[in-house]
Amino acid sequence: MMSVNTRYKAMSCLKPEDPDRRASKDLDKRIAQWMREYEKVIKLLLLGAGESGKTTILKQMRILHLQGFSEKERQDKVQEIRQNVLQAIKEFYEHVTKVWADEGIQECYGRSNEFSLIDSAKYFLDKIDEIRDPDYKPSDQDILCCRIRTSEIQKVEFQVKVPKKYGGSSQLFWMFDVGGQRGERRKWIQVFDGITAILFLVSSSGFDMKLREDSDRNRMKESLELFQDVWSSRFLRESGFILFLNKQDVLKKKLQAGAQLAKYFPEFDSYSLSTQDRDEDEDNEYNRARCFIRDKFLEITRKPQTNRRMSTTEMYYDLHRETKKRDCYWHFTTATDTNNVKRVFDDIHHMILMWNIQSIAPS
């Protein structure tokens, strides 16, 4: 005779499974699958002060690795580009054309570092007749130069082919862009978890400019302080770090027009290029300036972090983690130049592949 317990178990097997329990199991499986995929994704976070070029890099990823911009997206950008013209001069078409041709206005533009003017002002004002055309359709370069303040976290997903010698197939990337103005930085921590590498962007041409949100604050000095905060963040110590010294084209033009870096950073007067930094193909003053700005940031990465004040939680974290040397890689970049960004991103992809190989190699 079947025991009571055996009969109970047999009856339990015949009972239909609770729908809520089944739904919970299905959800657990989907979460587990998502986590496996999430851990495989290369996650890049774009950080930097406002107007350093983060959103432009995100647009470049769409051009390089996706299908670029749809017809609808190009039409949507028309109004934003015309808004850029309005921001630059606050006049319209016939008046703008006459005003922009005025010698006094051109002289005023030459002193644009003394007031807040978008970087794309000259680019769009020089093609005002094209932009005013009712059938105007923005080119990729127009969209790259279009400046709209980022007020929310943006994300682009794209696949990159892996060379056969590293296993072939493809690798999924997620790139996040967050606003750089002071009011947007409180959102940054939302996307810090599991980041593979930080791409920190610097507006190299901002050495003689003030913040748009604080007219008493030098942009370069603000960027240096922000870099210090990000570099020393305990939430990002396991992430790779790549410095983009951006807007090299604007920096070069500024210096050729007579802008003086030493006026804002007096130590530049005594700065000398190292042997490895000398470049006979580049203008010497420009080369000194870009290397000086680079070294200002790299100095921060060489400073010991022990002197800064830490919370009890941070001290506990420091005591219970494996100490390892951190490197900061750097590139001179022009975010509006697709070829330049492609070369730089290819280097970064190769670097990440090397990181992955080293992480799984036996110690």
Tab-separated table of N, CA, C and O in Angstrom, residues 76-187:
chain	number	residue	atom	x	y	z
A	76	ASP	N	15.183	66.357	-38.952
A	76	ASP	CA	15.058	66.840	-37.567
A	76	ASP	C	16.216	67.760	-37.190
A	76	ASP	O	16.060	68.660	-36.353
A	77	LYS	N	17.398	67.528	-37.797
A	77	LYS	CA	18.571	68.339	-37.476
A	77	LYS	C	18.533	69.718	-38.120
A	77	LYS	O	19.272	70.615	-37.699
A	78	VAL	N	17.705	69.899	-39.144
A	78	VAL	CA	17.647	71.197	-39.821
A	78	VAL	C	17.346	72.312	-38.828
A	78	VAL	O	18.017	73.352	-38.793
A	79	GLN	N	16.329	72.098	-37.990
A	79	GLN	CA	15.944	73.127	-37.034
A	79	GLN	C	17.040	73.372	-36.006
A	79	GLN	O	17.290	74.512	-35.597
A	80	GLU	N	17.721	72.302	-35.581
A	80	GLU	CA	18.802	72.466	-34.607
A	80	GLU	C	19.962	73.267	-35.198
A	80	GLU	O	20.560	74.107	-34.531
A	81	ILE	N	20.284	73.011	-36.469
A	81	ILE	CA	21.379	73.734	-37.121
A	81	ILE	C	21.000	75.199	-37.300
A	81	ILE	O	21.820	76.097	-37.060
A	82	ARG	N	19.772	75.467	-37.702
A	82	ARG	CA	19.342	76.861	-37.836
A	82	ARG	C	19.320	77.550	-36.470
A	82	ARG	O	19.585	78.741	-36.354
A	83	GLN	N	19.038	76.773	-35.433
A	83	GLN	CA	19.102	77.317	-34.076
A	83	GLN	C	20.542	77.687	-33.723
A	83	GLN	O	20.785	78.681	-33.033
A	84	ASN	N	21.507	76.903	-34.200
A	84	ASN	CA	22.922	77.237	-33.972
A	84	ASN	C	23.275	78.578	-34.601
A	84	ASN	O	24.033	79.367	-34.038
A	85	VAL	N	22.732	78.847	-35.798
A	85	VAL	CA	22.964	80.148	-36.442
A	85	VAL	C	22.370	81.258	-35.592
A	85	VAL	O	22.982	82.306	-35.378
A	86	LEU	N	21.165	81.009	-35.086
A	86	LEU	CA	20.517	81.999	-34.227
A	86	LEU	C	21.337	82.251	-32.968
A	86	LEU	O	21.524	83.397	-32.547
A	87	GLN	N	21.878	81.182	-32.374
A	87	GLN	CA	22.704	81.343	-31.178
A	87	GLN	C	23.978	82.121	-31.471
A	87	GLN	O	24.485	82.854	-30.634
A	88	ALA	N	24.486	81.961	-32.690
A	88	ALA	CA	25.749	82.605	-33.035
A	88	ALA	C	25.608	84.108	-33.213
A	88	ALA	O	26.472	84.876	-32.789
A	89	ILE	N	24.508	84.564	-33.833
A	89	ILE	CA	24.396	86.003	-34.101
A	89	ILE	C	23.039	86.591	-33.692
A	89	ILE	O	22.925	87.767	-33.443
A	90	LYS	N	21.982	85.802	-33.587
A	90	LYS	CA	20.644	86.268	-33.214
A	90	LYS	C	20.112	87.289	-34.236
A	90	LYS	O	19.564	88.325	-33.862
A	91	GLU	N	20.313	87.002	-35.485
A	91	GLU	CA	19.737	87.761	-36.611
A	91	GLU	C	19.226	86.723	-37.593
A	91	GLU	O	19.427	85.518	-37.410
A	92	PHE	N	18.638	87.142	-38.701
A	92	PHE	CA	18.177	86.166	-39.684
A	92	PHE	C	18.668	86.495	-41.077
A	92	PHE	O	18.782	87.645	-41.472
A	93	TYR	N	18.993	85.389	-41.770
A	93	TYR	CA	19.446	85.282	-43.141
A	93	TYR	C	20.005	86.540	-43.797
A	93	TYR	O	21.214	86.747	-43.765
A	94	GLU	N	19.180	87.437	-44.439
A	94	GLU	CA	19.762	88.591	-45.122
A	94	GLU	C	20.585	89.436	-44.157
A	94	GLU	O	21.699	89.868	-44.469
A	95	HIS	N	20.036	89.651	-42.976
A	95	HIS	CA	20.738	90.460	-41.977
A	95	HIS	C	21.997	89.745	-41.507
A	95	HIS	O	23.043	90.363	-41.327
A	96	VAL	N	21.882	88.420	-41.311
A	96	VAL	CA	23.039	87.645	-40.858
A	96	VAL	C	24.160	87.720	-41.886
A	96	VAL	O	25.331	87.906	-41.546
A	97	THR	N	23.800	87.586	-43.172
A	97	THR	CA	24.804	87.629	-44.238
A	97	THR	C	25.558	88.949	-44.215
A	97	THR	O	26.796	88.987	-44.313
A	98	LYS	N	24.825	90.057	-44.078
A	98	LYS	CA	25.460	91.380	-44.060
A	98	LYS	C	26.301	91.579	-42.799
A	98	LYS	O	27.411	92.094	-42.843
A	99	VAL	N	25.743	91.142	-41.670
A	99	VAL	CA	26.454	91.311	-40.403
A	99	VAL	C	27.740	90.491	-40.394
A	99	VAL	O	28.803	90.964	-39.991
A	100	TRP	N	27.655	89.251	-40.879
A	100	TRP	CA	28.811	88.358	-40.851
A	100	TRP	C	29.932	88.860	-41.776
A	100	TRP	O	31.107	88.614	-41.531
A	101	ALA	N	29.557	89.598	-42.837
A	101	ALA	CA	30.558	90.133	-43.770
A	101	ALA	C	31.211	91.418	-43.252
A	101	ALA	O	32.220	91.868	-43.806
A	102	ASP	N	30.666	91.985	-42.214
A	102	ASP	CA	31.187	93.248	-41.678
A	102	ASP	C	32.571	93.062	-41.048
A	102	ASP	O	32.805	92.102	-40.299
A	103	GLU	N	33.504	93.978	-41.339
A	103	GLU	CA	34.872	93.868	-40.821
A	103	GLU	C	34.899	93.928	-39.295
A	103	GLU	O	35.684	93.238	-38.650
A	104	GLY	N	34.045	94.759	-38.737
A	104	GLY	CA	33.998	94.875	-37.276
A	104	GLY	C	33.546	93.589	-36.610
A	104	GLY	O	34.088	93.181	-35.573
A	105	ILE	N	32.550	92.923	-37.237
A	105	ILE	CA	32.069	91.650	-36.705
A	105	ILE	C	33.163	90.595	-36.805
A	105	ILE	O	33.368	89.783	-35.889
A	106	GLN	N	33.909	90.583	-37.927
A	106	GLN	CA	35.002	89.630	-38.078
A	106	GLN	C	36.093	89.873	-37.036
A	106	GLN	O	36.671	88.928	-36.490
A	107	GLU	N	36.352	91.143	-36.743
A	107	GLU	CA	37.325	91.461	-35.694
A	107	GLU	C	36.808	91.004	-34.340
A	107	GLU	O	37.561	90.480	-33.512
A	108	CYS	N	35.516	91.184	-34.129
A	108	CYS	CA	34.893	90.729	-32.880
A	108	CYS	C	34.983	89.208	-32.760
A	108	CYS	O	35.274	88.678	-31.687
A	109	TYR	N	34.764	88.507	-33.881
A	109	TYR	CA	34.856	87.050	-33.876
A	109	TYR	C	36.264	86.603	-33.479
A	109	TYR	O	36.442	85.599	-32.786
A	110	GLY	N	37.264	87.366	-33.882
A	110	GLY	CA	38.643	87.044	-33.529
A	110	GLY	C	38.894	87.098	-32.037
A	110	GLY	O	39.895	86.561	-31.543
A	111	ARG	N	37.995	87.744	-31.293
A	111	ARG	CA	38.113	87.817	-29.829
A	111	ARG	C	37.017	86.989	-29.157
A	111	ARG	O	36.611	87.265	-28.034
A	112	SER	N	36.564	85.945	-29.859
A	112	SER	CA	35.422	85.172	-29.362
A	112	SER	C	35.724	84.404	-28.086
A	112	SER	O	34.806	83.903	-27.438
A	113	ASN	N	37.012	84.284	-27.729
A	113	ASN	CA	37.330	83.620	-26.467
A	113	ASN	C	36.860	84.428	-25.263
A	113	ASN	O	36.761	83.911	-24.147
A	114	GLU	N	36.546	85.714	-25.484
A	114	GLU	CA	36.158	86.594	-24.380
A	114	GLU	C	34.678	86.495	-24.052
A	114	GLU	O	34.203	87.095	-23.092
A	115	PHE	N	33.924	85.762	-24.861
A	115	PHE	CA	32.502	85.554	-24.578
A	115	PHE	C	32.123	84.154	-25.036
A	115	PHE	O	32.896	83.490	-25.726
A	116	SER	N	30.941	83.689	-24.641
A	116	SER	CA	30.519	82.321	-24.974
A	116	SER	C	29.986	82.264	-26.395
A	116	SER	O	28.925	82.815	-26.693
A	117	LEU	N	30.731	81.603	-27.270
A	117	LEU	CA	30.327	81.423	-28.656
A	117	LEU	C	30.536	79.959	-29.016
A	117	LEU	O	31.592	79.392	-28.740
A	118	ILE	N	29.520	79.347	-29.621
A	118	ILE	CA	29.637	77.935	-29.966
A	118	ILE	C	30.747	77.736	-30.997
A	118	ILE	O	30.983	78.590	-31.863
A	119	ASP	N	31.432	76.584	-30.925
A	119	ASP	CA	32.563	76.308	-31.819
A	119	ASP	C	32.157	76.302	-33.287
A	119	ASP	O	32.967	76.596	-34.161
A	120	SER	N	30.904	75.945	-33.553
A	120	SER	CA	30.468	75.797	-34.943
A	120	SER	C	29.978	77.108	-35.558
A	120	SER	O	29.483	77.110	-36.685
A	121	ALA	N	30.110	78.230	-34.845
A	121	ALA	CA	29.586	79.500	-35.339
A	121	ALA	C	30.102	79.826	-36.741
A	121	ALA	O	29.327	80.065	-37.667
A	122	LYS	N	31.417	79.846	-36.926
A	122	LYS	CA	31.996	80.181	-38.236
A	122	LYS	C	31.594	79.165	-39.297
A	122	LYS	O	31.262	79.535	-40.432
A	123	TYR	N	31.604	77.885	-38.923
A	123	TYR	CA	31.271	76.824	-39.890
A	123	TYR	C	29.889	77.069	-40.495
A	123	TYR	O	29.709	77.019	-41.714
A	124	PHE	N	28.891	77.335	-39.652
A	124	PHE	CA	27.530	77.503	-40.152
A	124	PHE	C	27.289	78.885	-40.756
A	124	PHE	O	26.551	79.023	-41.738
A	125	LEU	N	27.906	79.924	-40.201
A	125	LEU	CA	27.716	81.262	-40.751
A	125	LEU	C	28.350	81.395	-42.133
A	125	LEU	O	27.868	82.159	-42.976
A	126	ASP	N	29.409	80.632	-42.374
A	126	ASP	CA	30.034	80.658	-43.696
A	126	ASP	C	29.162	79.998	-44.765
A	126	ASP	O	29.388	80.199	-45.959
A	127	LYS	N	28.189	79.189	-44.353
A	127	LYS	CA	27.323	78.515	-45.330
A	127	LYS	C	25.857	78.890	-45.097
A	127	LYS	O	24.952	78.078	-45.294
A	128	ILE	N	25.643	80.141	-44.719
A	128	ILE	CA	24.299	80.606	-44.377
A	128	ILE	C	23.331	80.486	-45.554
A	128	ILE	O	22.162	80.156	-45.387
A	129	ASP	N	23.813	80.734	-46.795
A	129	ASP	CA	22.916	80.668	-47.959
A	129	ASP	C	22.415	79.250	-48.198
A	129	ASP	O	21.282	79.053	-48.635
A	130	GLU	N	23.257	78.273	-47.900
A	130	GLU	CA	22.837	76.876	-48.045
A	130	GLU	C	21.824	76.499	-46.975
A	130	GLU	O	20.823	75.825	-47.243
A	131	ILE	N	22.049	76.964	-45.760
A	131	ILE	CA	21.168	76.598	-44.644
A	131	ILE	C	19.786	77.234	-44.785
A	131	ILE	O	18.776	76.644	-44.375
A	132	ARG	N	19.728	78.407	-45.402
A	132	ARG	CA	18.434	79.096	-45.535
A	132	ARG	C	17.548	78.460	-46.598
A	132	ARG	O	16.339	78.716	-46.640
A	133	ASP	N	18.105	77.648	-47.470
A	133	ASP	CA	17.346	76.995	-48.540
A	133	ASP	C	16.262	76.102	-47.938
A	133	ASP	O	16.557	75.263	-47.079
A	134	PRO	N	15.004	76.261	-48.370
A	134	PRO	CA	13.914	75.432	-47.819
A	134	PRO	C	14.154	73.932	-47.999
A	134	PRO	O	13.635	73.125	-47.240
A	135	ASP	N	14.939	73.559	-49.025
A	135	ASP	CA	15.218	72.140	-49.276
A	135	ASP	C	16.545	71.696	-48.676
A	135	ASP	O	17.072	70.626	-49.025
A	136	TYR	N	17.088	72.501	-47.786
A	136	TYR	CA	18.385	72.182	-47.176
A	136	TYR	C	18.340	70.833	-46.461
A	136	TYR	O	17.433	70.554	-45.683
A	137	LYS	N	19.320	69.961	-46.759
A	137	LYS	CA	19.458	68.672	-46.084
A	137	LYS	C	20.860	68.595	-45.492
A	137	LYS	O	21.852	68.652	-46.218
A	138	PRO	N	20.987	68.503	-44.178
A	138	PRO	CA	22.306	68.501	-43.535
A	138	PRO	C	23.167	67.321	-43.971
A	138	PRO	O	22.685	66.195	-44.096
A	139	SER	N	24.450	67.580	-44.207
A	139	SER	CA	25.417	66.523	-44.484
A	139	SER	C	25.862	65.908	-43.166
A	139	SER	O	25.540	66.416	-42.075
A	140	ASP	N	26.637	64.816	-43.246
A	140	ASP	CA	27.195	64.226	-42.024
A	140	ASP	C	28.025	65.259	-41.268
A	140	ASP	O	27.957	65.347	-40.037
A	141	GLN	N	28.825	66.053	-42.015
A	141	GLN	CA	29.676	67.035	-41.357
A	141	GLN	C	28.848	68.111	-40.664
A	141	GLN	O	29.191	68.574	-39.577
A	142	ASP	N	27.730	68.513	-41.286
A	142	ASP	CA	26.831	69.488	-40.649
A	142	ASP	C	26.308	68.945	-39.323
A	142	ASP	O	26.257	69.653	-38.314
A	143	ILE	N	25.914	67.667	-39.336
A	143	ILE	CA	25.361	67.055	-38.122
A	143	ILE	C	26.438	66.940	-37.052
A	143	ILE	O	26.188	67.166	-35.862
A	144	LEU	N	27.670	66.614	-37.468
A	144	LEU	CA	28.767	66.523	-36.503
A	144	LEU	C	29.059	67.879	-35.866
A	144	LEU	O	29.422	67.951	-34.691
A	145	CYS	N	28.919	68.951	-36.647
A	145	CYS	CA	29.220	70.293	-36.137
A	145	CYS	C	28.068	70.900	-35.358
A	145	CYS	O	28.256	71.892	-34.640
A	146	CYS	N	26.870	70.323	-35.496
A	146	CYS	CA	25.704	70.869	-34.804
A	146	CYS	C	25.860	70.694	-33.296
A	146	CYS	O	26.186	69.610	-32.815
A	147	ARG	N	25.628	71.756	-32.564
A	147	ARG	CA	25.823	71.747	-31.113
A	147	ARG	C	24.485	71.891	-30.389
A	147	ARG	O	23.803	72.907	-30.516
A	148	ILE	N	24.085	70.832	-29.670
A	148	ILE	CA	22.905	70.870	-28.814
A	148	ILE	C	23.309	70.344	-27.446
A	148	ILE	O	23.925	69.281	-27.339
A	149	ARG	N	22.988	71.067	-26.410
A	149	ARG	CA	23.372	70.661	-25.064
A	149	ARG	C	22.766	69.317	-24.695
A	149	ARG	O	21.581	69.076	-24.899
A	150	THR	N	23.592	68.421	-24.177
A	150	THR	CA	23.130	67.102	-23.732
A	150	THR	C	22.573	67.220	-22.326
A	150	THR	O	23.271	67.615	-21.401
A	151	SER	N	21.287	66.886	-22.172
A	151	SER	CA	20.661	67.004	-20.848
A	151	SER	C	20.162	65.667	-20.331
A	151	SER	O	19.466	65.607	-19.330
A	152	GLU	N	20.490	64.594	-21.036
A	152	GLU	CA	20.111	63.265	-20.566
A	152	GLU	C	21.161	62.269	-21.032
A	152	GLU	O	21.967	62.555	-21.920
A	153	ILE	N	21.157	61.101	-20.412
A	153	ILE	CA	22.121	60.070	-20.785
A	153	ILE	C	21.744	59.496	-22.153
A	153	ILE	O	20.602	59.109	-22.378
A	154	GLN	N	22.705	59.490	-23.073
A	154	GLN	CA	22.488	58.914	-24.394
A	154	GLN	C	23.346	57.660	-24.547
A	154	GLN	O	24.436	57.578	-23.996
A	155	LYS	N	22.848	56.705	-25.326
A	155	LYS	CA	23.547	55.434	-25.491
A	155	LYS	C	23.486	54.992	-26.947
A	155	LYS	O	22.440	55.100	-27.587
A	156	VAL	N	24.626	54.527	-27.459
A	156	VAL	CA	24.678	53.955	-28.801
A	156	VAL	C	25.241	52.543	-28.693
A	156	VAL	O	26.238	52.324	-27.998
A	157	GLU	N	24.588	51.576	-29.343
A	157	GLU	CA	25.063	50.192	-29.381
A	157	GLU	C	25.548	49.882	-30.788
A	157	GLU	O	24.875	50.218	-31.762
A	158	PHE	N	26.714	49.246	-30.906
A	158	PHE	CA	27.225	48.887	-32.226
A	158	PHE	C	28.154	47.688	-32.128
A	158	PHE	O	28.735	47.411	-31.077
A	159	GLN	N	28.276	46.983	-33.243
A	159	GLN	CA	29.136	45.801	-33.334
A	159	GLN	C	30.423	46.165	-34.062
A	159	GLN	O	30.403	46.928	-35.021
A	160	VAL	N	31.544	45.594	-33.610
A	160	VAL	CA	32.834	45.794	-34.271
A	160	VAL	C	33.434	44.419	-34.546
A	160	VAL	O	33.466	43.560	-33.659
A	161	LYS	N	33.904	44.220	-35.764
A	161	LYS	CA	34.503	42.936	-36.120
A	161	LYS	C	35.808	42.721	-35.363
A	161	LYS	O	36.606	43.635	-35.197
A	162	VAL	N	36.000	41.488	-34.916
A	162	VAL	CA	37.233	41.096	-34.223
A	162	VAL	C	38.141	40.399	-35.235
A	162	VAL	O	37.696	39.495	-35.939
A	163	PRO	N	39.403	40.805	-35.350
A	163	PRO	CA	40.325	40.143	-36.297
A	163	PRO	C	40.402	38.643	-36.047
A	163	PRO	O	40.270	38.177	-34.909
A	164	LYS	N	40.631	37.886	-37.112
A	164	LYS	CA	40.678	36.427	-37.006
A	164	LYS	C	41.748	35.952	-36.025
A	164	LYS	O	41.565	34.956	-35.321
A	165	LYS	N	42.884	36.661	-35.967
A	165	LYS	CA	43.953	36.225	-35.067
A	165	LYS	C	43.554	36.339	-33.597
A	165	LYS	O	44.220	35.778	-32.721
A	166	TYR	N	42.462	37.077	-33.306
A	166	TYR	CA	41.967	37.179	-31.936
A	166	TYR	C	40.665	36.408	-31.743
A	166	TYR	O	39.945	36.630	-30.775
A	167	GLY	N	40.342	35.542	-32.695
A	167	GLY	CA	39.160	34.699	-32.529
A	167	GLY	C	38.043	34.966	-33.499
A	167	GLY	O	37.077	34.217	-33.586
A	168	GLY	N	38.122	36.086	-34.248
A	168	GLY	CA	37.088	36.398	-35.223
A	168	GLY	C	35.774	36.815	-34.584
A	168	GLY	O	35.733	37.292	-33.457
A	169	SER	N	34.682	36.657	-35.319
A	169	SER	CA	33.312	37.065	-34.945
A	169	SER	C	33.257	38.577	-34.736
A	169	SER	O	33.936	39.335	-35.421
A	170	SER	N	32.462	39.029	-33.775
A	170	SER	CA	32.318	40.466	-33.543
A	170	SER	C	32.140	40.741	-32.059
A	170	SER	O	31.877	39.836	-31.274
A	171	GLN	N	32.279	42.011	-31.719
A	171	GLN	CA	32.208	42.413	-30.312
A	171	GLN	C	31.182	43.527	-30.186
A	171	GLN	O	31.144	44.460	-30.995
A	172	LEU	N	30.331	43.426	-29.174
A	172	LEU	CA	29.292	44.437	-28.965
A	172	LEU	C	29.813	45.546	-28.059
A	172	LEU	O	30.386	45.283	-27.001
A	173	PHE	N	29.602	46.781	-28.494
A	173	PHE	CA	29.990	47.957	-27.712
A	173	PHE	C	28.738	48.740	-27.310
A	173	PHE	O	27.807	48.885	-28.108
A	174	TRP	N	28.762	49.249	-26.102
A	174	TRP	CA	27.797	50.251	-25.664
A	174	TRP	C	28.591	51.495	-25.318
A	174	TRP	O	29.541	51.430	-24.529
A	175	MET	N	28.238	52.614	-25.912
A	175	MET	CA	28.906	53.871	-25.587
A	175	MET	C	27.886	54.842	-25.006
A	175	MET	O	26.826	55.064	-25.586
A	176	PHE	N	28.207	55.385	-23.832
A	176	PHE	CA	27.311	56.296	-23.129
A	176	PHE	C	27.860	57.722	-23.185
A	176	PHE	O	29.064	57.950	-23.008
A	177	ASP	N	26.967	58.667	-23.426
A	177	ASP	CA	27.308	60.082	-23.383
A	177	ASP	C	26.447	60.730	-22.311
A	177	ASP	O	25.224	60.555	-22.292
A	178	VAL	N	27.095	61.452	-21.416
A	178	VAL	CA	26.346	62.156	-20.369
A	178	VAL	C	26.680	63.642	-20.444
A	178	VAL	O	27.739	64.029	-20.913
A	179	GLY	N	25.764	64.480	-20.009
A	179	GLY	CA	25.984	65.922	-20.056
A	179	GLY	C	27.211	66.337	-19.265
A	179	GLY	O	27.521	65.759	-18.227
A	180	GLY	N	27.919	67.341	-19.767
A	180	GLY	CA	29.156	67.765	-19.118
A	180	GLY	C	29.029	68.995	-18.250
A	180	GLY	O	29.905	69.286	-17.440
A	181	GLN	N	27.924	69.754	-18.415
A	181	GLN	CA	27.749	70.926	-17.576
A	181	GLN	C	27.597	70.517	-16.114
A	181	GLN	O	27.185	69.402	-15.810
A	182	ARG	N	27.916	71.431	-15.234
A	182	ARG	CA	27.912	71.105	-13.797
A	182	ARG	C	26.595	70.499	-13.343
A	182	ARG	O	26.567	69.566	-12.551
A	183	GLY	N	25.486	71.024	-13.837
A	183	GLY	CA	24.181	70.554	-13.400
A	183	GLY	C	23.856	69.135	-13.833
A	183	GLY	O	22.963	68.503	-13.276
A	184	GLU	N	24.587	68.607	-14.823
A	184	GLU	CA	24.321	67.265	-15.330
A	184	GLU	C	25.185	66.199	-14.663
A	184	GLU	O	24.900	65.006	-14.775
A	185	ARG	N	26.252	66.600	-13.967
A	185	ARG	CA	27.237	65.624	-13.490
A	185	ARG	C	26.711	64.725	-12.382
A	185	ARG	O	27.248	63.653	-12.157
A	186	ARG	N	25.670	65.145	-11.698
A	186	ARG	CA	25.109	64.302	-10.633
A	186	ARG	C	24.543	62.996	-11.201
A	186	ARG	O	24.354	62.022	-10.467
A	187	LYS	N	24.281	62.955	-12.519
A	187	LYS	CA	23.724	61.754	-13.147
A	187	LYS	C	24.800	60.726	-13.484
A	187	LYS	O	24.485	59.581	-13.802
